[in-house]
PDB file of C-alpha atoms in Angstrom:
ATOM      1  CA  MET A   1       8.383  -5.021  -3.458  1.00  0.00           C
ATOM      2  CA  LYS A   2      10.542  -2.262  -1.978  1.00  0.00           C
ATOM      3  CA  LYS A   3       9.348   0.071  -4.752  1.00  0.00           C
ATOM      4  CA  ILE A   4       5.695  -0.680  -3.924  1.00  0.00           C
ATOM      5  CA  PHE A   5       6.307  -0.085  -0.228  1.00  0.00           C
ATOM      6  CA  THR A   6       8.122   3.185  -0.972  1.00  0.00           C
ATOM      7  CA  LEU A   7       5.285   4.354  -3.218  1.00  0.00           C
ATOM      8  CA  ALA A   8       2.713   3.458  -0.570  1.00  0.00           C
ATOM      9  CA  VAL A   9       4.580   5.401   2.102  1.00  0.00           C
ATOM     10  CA  ALA A  10       5.038   8.390  -0.230  1.00  0.00           C
ATOM     11  CA  ALA A  11       1.334   8.416  -1.057  1.00  0.00           C
ATOM     12  CA  LEU A  12       0.461   8.261   2.606  1.00  0.00           C
ATOM     13  CA  MET A  13       2.747  11.183   3.348  1.00  0.00           C
ATOM     14  CA  VAL A  14       0.518  13.235   1.069  1.00  0.00           C
ATOM     15  CA  LEU A  15      -2.176  12.693   3.688  1.00  0.00           C
ATOM     16  CA  THR A  16      -0.496  15.230   5.939  1.00  0.00           C
ATOM     17  CA  ILE A  17      -1.773  17.826   3.477  1.00  0.00           C
ATOM     18  CA  VAL A  18      -5.234  16.280   3.242  1.00  0.00           C
ATOM     19  CA  VAL A  19      -5.767  15.581   6.944  1.00  0.00           C
ATOM     20  CA  PRO A  20      -7.135  18.989   8.104  1.00  0.00           C
ATOM     21  CA  PRO A  21     -10.538  18.525   6.363  1.00  0.00           C
ATOM     22  CA  VAL A  22     -11.018  15.155   8.051  1.00  0.00           C
ATOM     23  CA  VAL A  23     -10.184  16.146  11.619  1.00  0.00           C
ATOM     24  CA  ALA A  24     -13.644  15.126  12.888  1.00  0.00           C
ATOM     25  CA  GLN A  25     -13.198  11.537  11.698  1.00  0.00           C
ATOM     26  CA  GLU A  26     -11.856   8.924  14.102  1.00  0.00           C
ATOM     27  CA  SER A  27      -9.729   7.352  11.362  1.00  0.00           C
ATOM     28  CA  ILE A  28      -8.460   8.417   7.978  1.00  0.00           C
ATOM     29  CA  LYS A  29     -10.009   6.357   5.189  1.00  0.00           C
ATOM     30  CA  VAL A  30      -7.791   5.452   2.255  1.00  0.00           C
ATOM     31  CA  GLY A  31      -9.143   3.624  -0.785  1.00  0.00           C
ATOM     32  CA  ILE A  32      -6.906   0.984  -2.340  1.00  0.00           C
ATOM     33  CA  ILE A  33      -7.893  -0.496  -5.715  1.00  0.00           C
ATOM     34  CA  LEU A  34      -6.103  -3.695  -6.746  1.00  0.00           C
ATOM     35  CA  PRO A  35      -6.716  -6.817  -8.837  1.00  0.00           C
ATOM     36  CA  VAL A  36      -7.338  -9.478  -6.192  1.00  0.00           C
ATOM     37  CA  THR A  37      -9.203 -11.722  -8.629  1.00  0.00           C
ATOM     38  CA  GLY A  38      -8.681 -12.347 -12.331  1.00  0.00           C
ATOM     39  CA  ASP A  39      -5.506 -12.717 -14.406  1.00  0.00           C
ATOM     40  CA  LYS A  40      -3.505 -10.178 -12.367  1.00  0.00           C
ATOM     41  CA  ALA A  41      -4.594 -11.468  -8.950  1.00  0.00           C
ATOM     42  CA  LYS A  42      -1.142 -12.781  -8.039  1.00  0.00           C
ATOM     43  CA  PHE A  43       0.325  -9.291  -8.414  1.00  0.00           C
ATOM     44  CA  GLY A  44      -2.619  -7.677  -6.643  1.00  0.00           C
ATOM     45  CA  GLU A  45      -2.134  -9.947  -3.630  1.00  0.00           C
ATOM     46  CA  ILE A  46       1.541  -8.974  -3.424  1.00  0.00           C
ATOM     47  CA  GLU A  47       0.602  -5.289  -3.517  1.00  0.00           C
ATOM     48  CA  LYS A  48      -2.162  -5.800  -0.956  1.00  0.00           C
ATOM     49  CA  LYS A  49       0.283  -7.397   1.467  1.00  0.00           C
ATOM     50  CA  SER A  50       2.669  -4.475   0.947  1.00  0.00           C
ATOM     51  CA  PHE A  51      -0.092  -1.982   1.728  1.00  0.00           C
ATOM     52  CA  GLU A  52      -1.076  -3.983   4.818  1.00  0.00           C
ATOM     53  CA  MET A  53       2.540  -3.992   6.036  1.00  0.00           C
ATOM     54  CA  ALA A  54       2.769  -0.222   5.551  1.00  0.00           C
ATOM     55  CA  LEU A  55      -0.571   0.280   7.319  1.00  0.00           C
ATOM     56  CA  GLU A  56       0.553  -1.761  10.311  1.00  0.00           C
ATOM     57  CA  GLU A  57       3.827   0.142  10.557  1.00  0.00           C
ATOM     58  CA  ILE A  58       2.229   3.585  10.234  1.00  0.00           C
ATOM     59  CA  ASN A  59      -0.546   2.859  12.737  1.00  0.00           C
ATOM     60  CA  ALA A  60       1.929   1.323  15.200  1.00  0.00           C
ATOM     61  CA  ALA A  61       3.886   4.587  15.054  1.00  0.00           C
ATOM     62  CA  GLY A  62       0.782   6.615  15.941  1.00  0.00           C
ATOM     63  CA  GLY A  63      -0.834   7.036  12.546  1.00  0.00           C
ATOM     64  CA  ILE A  64      -1.046  10.412  10.827  1.00  0.00           C
ATOM     65  CA  ASN A  65      -1.361  13.344  13.223  1.00  0.00           C
ATOM     66  CA  GLY A  66      -2.544  10.900  15.886  1.00  0.00           C
ATOM     67  CA  LYS A  67      -5.275   9.324  13.738  1.00  0.00           C
ATOM     68  CA  LYS A  68      -5.173   5.717  12.612  1.00  0.00           C
ATOM     69  CA  LEU A  69      -5.320   4.915   8.921  1.00  0.00           C
ATOM     70  CA  GLU A  70      -8.029   2.639   7.603  1.00  0.00           C
ATOM     71  CA  PHE A  71      -7.523   1.000   4.214  1.00  0.00           C
ATOM     72  CA  LEU A  72     -10.625   0.095   2.230  1.00  0.00           C
ATOM     73  CA  PHE A  73      -9.653  -2.429  -0.456  1.00  0.00           C
ATOM     74  CA  GLU A  74     -11.604  -2.828  -3.687  1.00  0.00           C
ATOM     75  CA  ASP A  75     -11.044  -5.462  -6.378  1.00  0.00           C
ATOM     76  CA  ASP A  76     -10.744  -4.115  -9.934  1.00  0.00           C
ATOM     77  CA  THR A  77     -10.374  -7.658 -11.404  1.00  0.00           C
ATOM     78  CA  GLY A  78      -7.741  -6.187 -13.738  1.00  0.00           C
ATOM     79  CA  ARG A  79     -10.390  -4.336 -15.778  1.00  0.00           C
ATOM     80  CA  PRO A  80     -10.491  -0.548 -16.302  1.00  0.00           C
ATOM     81  CA  ASP A  81     -14.296  -0.313 -16.139  1.00  0.00           C
ATOM     82  CA  VAL A  82     -14.357  -2.118 -12.789  1.00  0.00           C
ATOM     83  CA  ALA A  83     -11.500   0.069 -11.514  1.00  0.00           C
ATOM     84  CA  ARG A  84     -13.462   3.208 -12.445  1.00  0.00           C
ATOM     85  CA  SER A  85     -16.565   1.946 -10.628  1.00  0.00           C
ATOM     86  CA  ALA A  86     -14.494   1.066  -7.570  1.00  0.00           C
ATOM     87  CA  ALA A  87     -12.979   4.568  -7.505  1.00  0.00           C
ATOM     88  CA  GLU A  88     -16.400   6.178  -7.783  1.00  0.00           C
ATOM     89  CA  LYS A  89     -17.726   4.027  -4.919  1.00  0.00           C
ATOM     90  CA  LEU A  90     -14.769   4.733  -2.660  1.00  0.00           C
ATOM     91  CA  ILE A  91     -15.028   8.481  -3.249  1.00  0.00           C
ATOM     92  CA  THR A  92     -18.781   8.978  -3.118  1.00  0.00           C
ATOM     93  CA  LYS A  93     -20.000   6.270  -0.745  1.00  0.00           C
ATOM     94  CA  ASP A  94     -17.004   5.509   1.475  1.00  0.00           C
ATOM     95  CA  LYS A  95     -15.702   9.111   1.534  1.00  0.00           C
ATOM     96  CA  VAL A  96     -12.018   8.231   1.262  1.00  0.00           C
ATOM     97  CA  VAL A  97      -9.559  11.131   1.258  1.00  0.00           C
ATOM     98  CA  ILE A  98      -7.076   9.523  -1.130  1.00  0.00           C
ATOM     99  CA  LEU A  99      -6.876   6.591  -3.527  1.00  0.00           C
ATOM    100  CA  GLY A 100      -3.963   4.217  -3.905  1.00  0.00           C
ATOM    101  CA  GLY A 101      -3.199   1.078  -5.798  1.00  0.00           C
ATOM    102  CA  GLY A 102      -3.709   0.456  -9.452  1.00  0.00           C
ATOM    103  CA  TYR A 103      -1.546  -2.368 -10.796  1.00  0.00           C
ATOM    104  CA  GLY A 104      -1.978  -2.012 -14.552  1.00  0.00           C
ATOM    105  CA  SER A 105      -1.688   1.232 -16.487  1.00  0.00           C
ATOM    106  CA  SER A 106      -5.129   0.887 -18.056  1.00  0.00           C
ATOM    107  CA  GLU A 107      -6.767   0.468 -14.632  1.00  0.00           C
ATOM    108  CA  THR A 108      -4.715   3.302 -13.151  1.00  0.00           C
ATOM    109  CA  PHE A 109      -5.674   5.577 -16.050  1.00  0.00           C
ATOM    110  CA  ALA A 110      -9.365   4.791 -15.462  1.00  0.00           C
ATOM    111  CA  ILE A 111      -8.978   5.547 -11.732  1.00  0.00           C
ATOM    112  CA  ALA A 112      -7.186   8.826 -12.461  1.00  0.00           C
ATOM    113  CA  GLY A 113     -10.076   9.859 -14.695  1.00  0.00           C
ATOM    114  CA  VAL A 114     -12.418   9.775 -11.707  1.00  0.00           C
TER     115      VAL A 114
END
């Protein structure tokens, strides 16, 4: 769990590089893709709670450059094709500035391809 939390915080630190293009937004949208249903749901729920803990801590400390983070969670059901669709939606429709999550390597590989 500590590893997941550390990875989440490291990924969010990358936002300090990405933030300038999103200055006009009231919050910084981050897409998180996890298996919250299906065979891997138990692991996805653990990761989701870790992300939520990190979000609470970061926002309580003032967010990133004074802007609150907003996590948009998507369920990949543990399937690469669903993970790819979720990534496409988060990028094109929800306009997230970064993606996080990805429990299994096959889902993560599909997300990275987007």
